[in-house]
C-alpha cells in the first residue's frame, strides 16, 4: 500500500499560509491510498527460478512488518493459496448518482475496473488508486451481463431488454443484436472467440457467430428461466443453470444436452468452470450451498457450507485452482480452500471421494470457509471478479457500492477486527471503527469522486443539447438547429427592440430579419395576409384548422411578431402576447462539457392546488 499525492499536498510544506499563486486559499486534499504491485512483481522476477528448482529463491514471508519487502504476487507462489485470501478492505467506490452494481469486470490488462449498473451505465475505476475515471450510457436498460473475449480485443454486454452490444477496448459500440425478447442473464465466449453463448429468462440458450452476429443454434431443455451459462476454457462444452434447479451440460456443435446434474434444491445462481486445469465445475444456488463437480467423474466432490442466506455468485481464483470465493444475498463474502475442509467445532470431518474406497457412491466432502467476511456489503453481492494478477478481488453489490479487497500485509493483525469482519457496533466498541469519522471520511470520498467525475473524460452520447433554439417554429424539433444556421452550439434568444438589451457577444443571424432590423417583413403564415394581421382569436382558429400545435401559455405564436414600440396589452379575449425570455447568461464551455445534465423534476404545484380544492393538505406542517 502506497500513497499518491493529491492536489497541493506536495507543496504544503513550502507555503505555510497555504496561499495560492494569486494569494487565494488553496484547498489541501489528503493523500489517496493506492495499491502498487510493481515492487512485489519486480522482487519476484529478480528471485524466481525454474519450477523444478523450487520456482522462488528469495526470503520467505513471515508474520512481521519487516517482511513486507519480501511479498511476492500470487504467480510467484501458485501452491500457497492461503496467502492470497483477500481479507483486507482496500477501498469503496460509488458513483455520484448511485445505482445497484450488477456486473464488475477487470479490463484485460488490469489497469481499470469496469462496472455495469441497473441504469445502463458503464463506469471505469482506476485499478491502482480506485478513483473514478469515466462514465458512459451504454444501454437504455439495466445491464445484466459483461464478458471480455479471450483475445482481449472485444467486449460484449447484455441488458434487460434482450439486447447484446459489441464494444471495442476503447468502448466504441460497433454492433447491436436483438438476441432475446426477455432479459439476458449471462454471456460466455468460446475458447477461440469465434462464437459466444447467451442465457435468457426465456429459458433458452443461444449460440451466436461472433463475426456475423447471427444466431447459429438454440439450446432448449430448461423448464424455467436460464440464469447463468459458461463455456469451458479449452473444450467444446457448455454448462447452464436455471430456475428449475437443474444444471445441464451441452454440446454446442449438436445442440444436444449431454447430462443433467441434480445437486441443488433451488434456483441456480451461478455456474463456472475452473480456468487453470479445467477439471472442475462450481455451482451455487439459493439453497445456501455451493457444489464443486469433477467433470471426469461427472459427480459432486465438494459441498460448500457456512452461508446463512442464499448464495448469489461465486468465482475461481485465476492462479490458485483450489481457492473459491462466494458472495451471499446478505452481503457476506466467504473464501474456501477446496483441499482444506476446515470443519467448525462440533462438526465431523468427512472423507473426500478421492480418498474413499468407492468414489462413485461416497457423498461429497463438506467444506467450510477458511475465511469469512460477514459484513462485506449491506445487501446482496451480485458479481465478483479477480484482477488478472490475482492480488485484488472486486465485488459489486445491490448496496450500490463497488469494493476492492486484497490480502493483509505481513504482521497486519488488526484487519480481522474491522467493521467488515465483526460488524459496525462491535468495531465501534473495540475502537477499530469510528462512526462519525467514517461518515466524514465517506463525505470526503464522495467529494473526491465528484471532483474526479468533473475532471474525467466526457461521454459524448450523454451530453444533451440545451433547448435554447427558436421555439414555436413548425416543422423543427424542439431544441434542434435551424436549417442554414449549423449546429455548432445553443442559439440565444433574439433581442427584440425596446424589450431589454443583451450584453456580450452579438447573437447569430436569424433565418429571417425581424421588423425594424434592416426593414425586412416577417415570414408569412399560411392563410394570413401580412398587410392585415388578424386578431389572436382568428389566429387560433387558423392554427387549429391547419393542424399546427397550439403554443403553450407564455409562448410566442409562429408568425406573430410584436411591434417595435413594445408589447401591447392583452386583448379582451384573454390571449396575451408573451414577454420574451431574458437573455441566457454565458456558460463556461469547460463546465458545460463536463457537467452531466439531467432533466428537471416535474412541478407539483398544480396537483397540490387541485388537492387543496378538495379540502386536503390545507393545514401547514
mmCIF file of N, CA, C and O in Angstrom, residues 585-595 597:
data_model
loop_
_atom_site.group_PDB
_atom_site.id
_atom_site.type_symbol
_atom_site.label_atom_id
_atom_site.label_comp_id
_atom_site.label_asym_id
_atom_site.label_seq_id
_atom_site.Cartn_x
_atom_site.Cartn_y
_atom_site.Cartn_z
ATOM 1 N N UNK A 585 -27.494 33.737 -19.534
ATOM 2 C CA UNK A 585 -26.117 34.132 -19.217
ATOM 3 C C UNK A 585 -25.131 33.209 -19.896
ATOM 4 O O UNK A 585 -25.424 32.033 -20.143
ATOM 5 N N UNK A 586 -23.968 33.707 -20.228
ATOM 6 C CA UNK A 586 -22.977 32.855 -20.897
ATOM 7 C C UNK A 586 -22.533 31.715 -19.992
ATOM 8 O O UNK A 586 -22.360 31.887 -18.797
ATOM 9 N N UNK A 587 -22.384 30.536 -20.601
ATOM 10 C CA UNK A 587 -21.985 29.340 -19.882
ATOM 11 C C UNK A 587 -20.545 29.027 -20.218
ATOM 12 O O UNK A 587 -20.129 29.064 -21.377
ATOM 13 N N UNK A 588 -19.785 28.709 -19.169
ATOM 14 C CA UNK A 588 -18.396 28.337 -19.369
ATOM 15 C C UNK A 588 -18.339 27.050 -20.198
ATOM 16 O O UNK A 588 -19.021 26.074 -19.885
ATOM 17 N N UNK A 589 -17.537 27.045 -21.222
ATOM 18 C CA UNK A 589 -17.501 25.895 -22.130
ATOM 19 C C UNK A 589 -17.014 24.641 -21.413
ATOM 20 O O UNK A 589 -17.529 23.550 -21.627
ATOM 21 N N UNK A 590 -15.998 24.785 -20.545
ATOM 22 C CA UNK A 590 -15.477 23.601 -19.855
ATOM 23 C C UNK A 590 -16.510 23.011 -18.915
ATOM 24 O O UNK A 590 -16.702 21.796 -18.844
ATOM 25 N N UNK A 591 -17.212 23.910 -18.182
ATOM 26 C CA UNK A 591 -18.228 23.391 -17.264
ATOM 27 C C UNK A 591 -19.400 22.784 -18.027
ATOM 28 O O UNK A 591 -19.982 21.795 -17.612
ATOM 29 N N UNK A 592 -19.743 23.385 -19.157
ATOM 30 C CA UNK A 592 -20.866 22.864 -19.928
ATOM 31 C C UNK A 592 -20.552 21.489 -20.486
ATOM 32 O O UNK A 592 -21.419 20.640 -20.614
ATOM 33 N N UNK A 593 -19.295 21.245 -20.844
ATOM 34 C CA UNK A 593 -18.942 19.950 -21.404
ATOM 35 C C UNK A 593 -18.817 18.886 -20.333
ATOM 36 O O UNK A 593 -19.178 17.739 -20.536
ATOM 37 N N UNK A 594 -18.276 19.258 -19.157
ATOM 38 C CA UNK A 594 -18.022 18.254 -18.137
ATOM 39 C C UNK A 594 -19.253 17.916 -17.332
ATOM 40 O O UNK A 594 -19.355 16.837 -16.778
ATOM 41 N N UNK A 595 -20.199 18.843 -17.233
ATOM 42 C CA UNK A 595 -21.388 18.584 -16.420
ATOM 43 C C UNK A 595 -22.300 17.613 -17.146
ATOM 44 O O UNK A 595 -22.539 17.726 -18.335
ATOM 45 N N UNK A 597 -25.857 16.651 -17.715
ATOM 46 C CA UNK A 597 -27.149 17.283 -17.499
ATOM 47 C C UNK A 597 -28.229 16.224 -17.331
ATOM 48 O O UNK A 597 -28.252 15.226 -18.017
#
